[in-house]
PDB file of C-alpha atoms in Angstrom:
ATOM      1  CA  UNK A 205    -142.683   2.437 145.697  1.00  0.00           C
ATOM      2  CA  UNK A 206    -144.870   0.733 148.563  1.00  0.00           C
ATOM      3  CA  UNK A 207    -141.958  -1.272 149.306  1.00  0.00           C
ATOM      4  CA  UNK A 208    -139.894   1.722 150.000  1.00  0.00           C
ATOM      5  CA  UNK A 209    -142.835   3.026 152.193  1.00  0.00           C
ATOM      6  CA  UNK A 210    -142.403  -0.469 154.000  1.00  0.00           C
ATOM      7  CA  UNK A 211    -139.053  -0.154 154.614  1.00  0.00           C
ATOM      8  CA  UNK A 212    -139.319   3.275 155.846  1.00  0.00           C
ATOM      9  CA  UNK A 213    -141.745   2.474 158.354  1.00  0.00           C
ATOM     10  CA  UNK A 214    -140.031  -0.693 159.601  1.00  0.00           C
ATOM     11  CA  UNK A 215    -136.656   0.866 159.914  1.00  0.00           C
ATOM     12  CA  UNK A 216    -138.541   3.685 161.772  1.00  0.00           C
ATOM     13  CA  UNK A 217    -139.967   1.086 164.353  1.00  0.00           C
ATOM     14  CA  UNK A 218    -136.663  -0.393 164.840  1.00  0.00           C
ATOM     15  CA  UNK A 219    -134.993   2.690 165.650  1.00  0.00           C
ATOM     16  CA  UNK A 220    -137.669   3.775 168.076  1.00  0.00           C
ATOM     17  CA  UNK A 221    -137.656   0.489 169.611  1.00  0.00           C
ATOM     18  CA  UNK A 222    -133.899   0.303 170.133  1.00  0.00           C
ATOM     19  CA  UNK A 223    -133.784   3.987 171.068  1.00  0.00           C
ATOM     20  CA  UNK A 224    -136.197   3.269 173.956  1.00  0.00           C
ATOM     21  CA  UNK A 225    -134.460   0.234 174.901  1.00  0.00           C
ATOM     22  CA  UNK A 226    -130.593   1.253 174.700  1.00  0.00           C
ATOM     23  CA  UNK A 227    -130.404   4.974 174.541  1.00  0.00           C
ATOM     24  CA  UNK A 228    -133.311   6.083 177.033  1.00  0.00           C
ATOM     25  CA  UNK A 229    -135.120   7.708 173.974  1.00  0.00           C
ATOM     26  CA  UNK A 230    -132.275   9.446 172.168  1.00  0.00           C
ATOM     27  CA  UNK A 231    -132.266   8.550 168.844  1.00  0.00           C
ATOM     28  CA  UNK A 232    -129.664   5.614 167.595  1.00  0.00           C
ATOM     29  CA  UNK A 233    -128.152   6.437 164.284  1.00  0.00           C
ATOM     30  CA  UNK A 234    -127.179   3.306 161.709  1.00  0.00           C
ATOM     31  CA  UNK A 235    -124.065   2.948 163.223  1.00  0.00           C
ATOM     32  CA  UNK A 236    -125.138   2.233 166.769  1.00  0.00           C
ATOM     33  CA  UNK A 237    -127.558  -0.145 165.409  1.00  0.00           C
ATOM     34  CA  UNK A 238    -124.861  -2.140 163.376  1.00  0.00           C
ATOM     35  CA  UNK A 239    -123.065  -1.984 166.728  1.00  0.00           C
ATOM     36  CA  UNK A 240    -125.533  -3.630 168.617  1.00  0.00           C
ATOM     37  CA  UNK A 241    -126.298  -6.330 166.230  1.00  0.00           C
ATOM     38  CA  UNK A 242    -122.662  -7.137 166.401  1.00  0.00           C
ATOM     39  CA  UNK A 243    -123.007  -7.431 170.416  1.00  0.00           C
ATOM     40  CA  UNK A 244    -125.901  -9.525 169.814  1.00  0.00           C
ATOM     41  CA  UNK A 245    -124.037 -11.918 167.612  1.00  0.00           C
ATOM     42  CA  UNK A 246    -121.291 -12.090 169.591  1.00  0.00           C
ATOM     43  CA  UNK A 247    -123.446 -13.143 172.480  1.00  0.00           C
ATOM     44  CA  UNK A 248    -121.434 -11.556 175.467  1.00  0.00           C
ATOM     45  CA  UNK A 249    -123.374  -9.100 177.131  1.00  0.00           C
ATOM     46  CA  UNK A 250    -121.478  -9.176 180.170  1.00  0.00           C
ATOM     47  CA  UNK A 251    -118.226  -6.967 179.672  1.00  0.00           C
ATOM     48  CA  UNK A 252    -117.360  -3.615 178.341  1.00  0.00           C
ATOM     49  CA  UNK A 253    -115.469  -3.569 174.858  1.00  0.00           C
ATOM     50  CA  UNK A 254    -112.200  -1.978 174.020  1.00  0.00           C
ATOM     51  CA  UNK A 255    -112.044   0.200 170.790  1.00  0.00           C
ATOM     52  CA  UNK A 256    -110.769  -2.403 168.411  1.00  0.00           C
ATOM     53  CA  UNK A 257    -113.190  -4.831 169.619  1.00  0.00           C
ATOM     54  CA  UNK A 258    -115.970  -2.415 168.888  1.00  0.00           C
ATOM     55  CA  UNK A 259    -114.761  -2.403 165.456  1.00  0.00           C
ATOM     56  CA  UNK A 260    -114.609  -5.925 165.279  1.00  0.00           C
ATOM     57  CA  UNK A 261    -118.156  -6.243 166.274  1.00  0.00           C
ATOM     58  CA  UNK A 262    -119.370  -3.683 163.986  1.00  0.00           C
ATOM     59  CA  UNK A 263    -117.511  -5.993 161.029  1.00  0.00           C
ATOM     60  CA  UNK A 264    -119.465  -9.132 162.422  1.00  0.00           C
ATOM     61  CA  UNK A 265    -122.619  -7.495 162.256  1.00  0.00           C
ATOM     62  CA  UNK A 266    -121.977  -6.319 158.552  1.00  0.00           C
ATOM     63  CA  UNK A 267    -121.069  -9.719 157.567  1.00  0.00           C
ATOM     64  CA  UNK A 268    -124.024 -11.359 159.387  1.00  0.00           C
ATOM     65  CA  UNK A 269    -126.464  -8.749 158.031  1.00  0.00           C
ATOM     66  CA  UNK A 270    -125.240  -8.930 154.379  1.00  0.00           C
ATOM     67  CA  UNK A 271    -125.049 -12.870 154.554  1.00  0.00           C
ATOM     68  CA  UNK A 272    -128.614 -13.512 153.431  1.00  0.00           C
ATOM     69  CA  UNK A 273    -127.848 -11.173 150.382  1.00  0.00           C
ATOM     70  CA  UNK A 274    -124.804 -13.541 149.603  1.00  0.00           C
ATOM     71  CA  UNK A 275    -122.016 -11.436 150.233  1.00  0.00           C
ATOM     72  CA  UNK A 276    -120.707 -13.289 153.230  1.00  0.00           C
ATOM     73  CA  UNK A 277    -120.875 -16.627 154.717  1.00  0.00           C
ATOM     74  CA  UNK A 278    -120.308 -17.744 158.236  1.00  0.00           C
ATOM     75  CA  UNK A 279    -116.935 -19.640 158.456  1.00  0.00           C
ATOM     76  CA  UNK A 280    -116.344 -20.526 162.211  1.00  0.00           C
ATOM     77  CA  UNK A 281    -116.073 -19.302 165.679  1.00  0.00           C
ATOM     78  CA  UNK A 282    -112.757 -19.136 167.094  1.00  0.00           C
ATOM     79  CA  UNK A 283    -111.704 -20.005 170.973  1.00  0.00           C
ATOM     80  CA  UNK A 284    -112.701 -16.822 172.210  1.00  0.00           C
ATOM     81  CA  UNK A 285    -116.360 -17.062 170.861  1.00  0.00           C
ATOM     82  CA  UNK A 286    -115.686 -14.572 167.769  1.00  0.00           C
ATOM     83  CA  UNK A 287    -117.460 -15.409 164.754  1.00  0.00           C
ATOM     84  CA  UNK A 288    -115.676 -15.230 161.765  1.00  0.00           C
ATOM     85  CA  UNK A 289    -116.956 -14.854 158.183  1.00  0.00           C
ATOM     86  CA  UNK A 290    -115.655 -15.471 154.336  1.00  0.00           C
ATOM     87  CA  UNK A 291    -116.717 -13.350 151.470  1.00  0.00           C
ATOM     88  CA  UNK A 292    -118.718 -15.038 149.106  1.00  0.00           C
ATOM     89  CA  UNK A 293    -119.059 -12.303 146.568  1.00  0.00           C
ATOM     90  CA  UNK A 294    -117.577  -8.566 146.553  1.00  0.00           C
ATOM     91  CA  UNK A 295    -119.731  -5.807 147.264  1.00  0.00           C
ATOM     92  CA  UNK A 296    -120.613  -3.803 144.272  1.00  0.00           C
ATOM     93  CA  UNK A 297    -119.453  -0.197 144.233  1.00  0.00           C
ATOM     94  CA  UNK A 298    -122.177   1.860 146.000  1.00  0.00           C
ATOM     95  CA  UNK A 299    -122.535   5.387 146.709  1.00  0.00           C
ATOM     96  CA  UNK A 300    -123.074   6.406 150.357  1.00  0.00           C
ATOM     97  CA  UNK A 301    -126.898   6.809 149.890  1.00  0.00           C
ATOM     98  CA  UNK A 302    -127.087   3.171 148.251  1.00  0.00           C
ATOM     99  CA  UNK A 303    -124.767   1.728 150.943  1.00  0.00           C
ATOM    100  CA  UNK A 304    -127.257   3.322 153.820  1.00  0.00           C
ATOM    101  CA  UNK A 305    -130.524   1.867 152.028  1.00  0.00           C
ATOM    102  CA  UNK A 306    -128.622  -1.827 151.488  1.00  0.00           C
ATOM    103  CA  UNK A 307    -127.628  -1.661 155.219  1.00  0.00           C
ATOM    104  CA  UNK A 308    -131.374  -0.381 156.627  1.00  0.00           C
ATOM    105  CA  UNK A 309    -132.824  -3.150 154.132  1.00  0.00           C
ATOM    106  CA  UNK A 310    -130.420  -5.817 155.968  1.00  0.00           C
ATOM    107  CA  UNK A 311    -131.340  -4.659 159.195  1.00  0.00           C
ATOM    108  CA  UNK A 312    -134.928  -4.588 158.962  1.00  0.00           C
ATOM    109  CA  UNK A 313    -134.397  -8.021 157.422  1.00  0.00           C
ATOM    110  CA  UNK A 314    -132.231  -9.306 160.718  1.00  0.00           C
ATOM    111  CA  UNK A 315    -135.287  -7.923 162.814  1.00  0.00           C
ATOM    112  CA  UNK A 316    -138.123  -9.624 160.772  1.00  0.00           C
ATOM    113  CA  UNK A 317    -135.837 -12.816 161.066  1.00  0.00           C
ATOM    114  CA  UNK A 318    -135.382 -12.393 164.727  1.00  0.00           C
ATOM    115  CA  UNK A 319    -139.188 -11.670 165.069  1.00  0.00           C
ATOM    116  CA  UNK A 320    -138.601  -8.346 166.893  1.00  0.00           C
ATOM    117  CA  UNK A 321    -140.649  -6.666 164.068  1.00  0.00           C
ATOM    118  CA  UNK A 322    -143.394  -7.479 161.554  1.00  0.00           C
TER     119      UNK A 322
END
């Protein structure tokens, strides 16, 4: 139970921090945070992205976020700088709520690793 409380507190801290920085205080949802992780991992902040590129950024983020859990592994970076991952293990079938918890845990771990939250 204490782990759930800690996850909730850290998640709220991340949402608040990113919402203040990137959305003028309007609360960002999990998809927006995943997108921001994708942009961070791609490392190109000087451009606007097309719709298909935004989807690719979210895919990069999901792969990177789930990499420490053993589901993906970084494979290579292409000539345009896009990271590519390979599947190590299929994700188990998860209900929507379980998916949300897994992604929140992964996002919290990512921000802990980057030392953005503690």
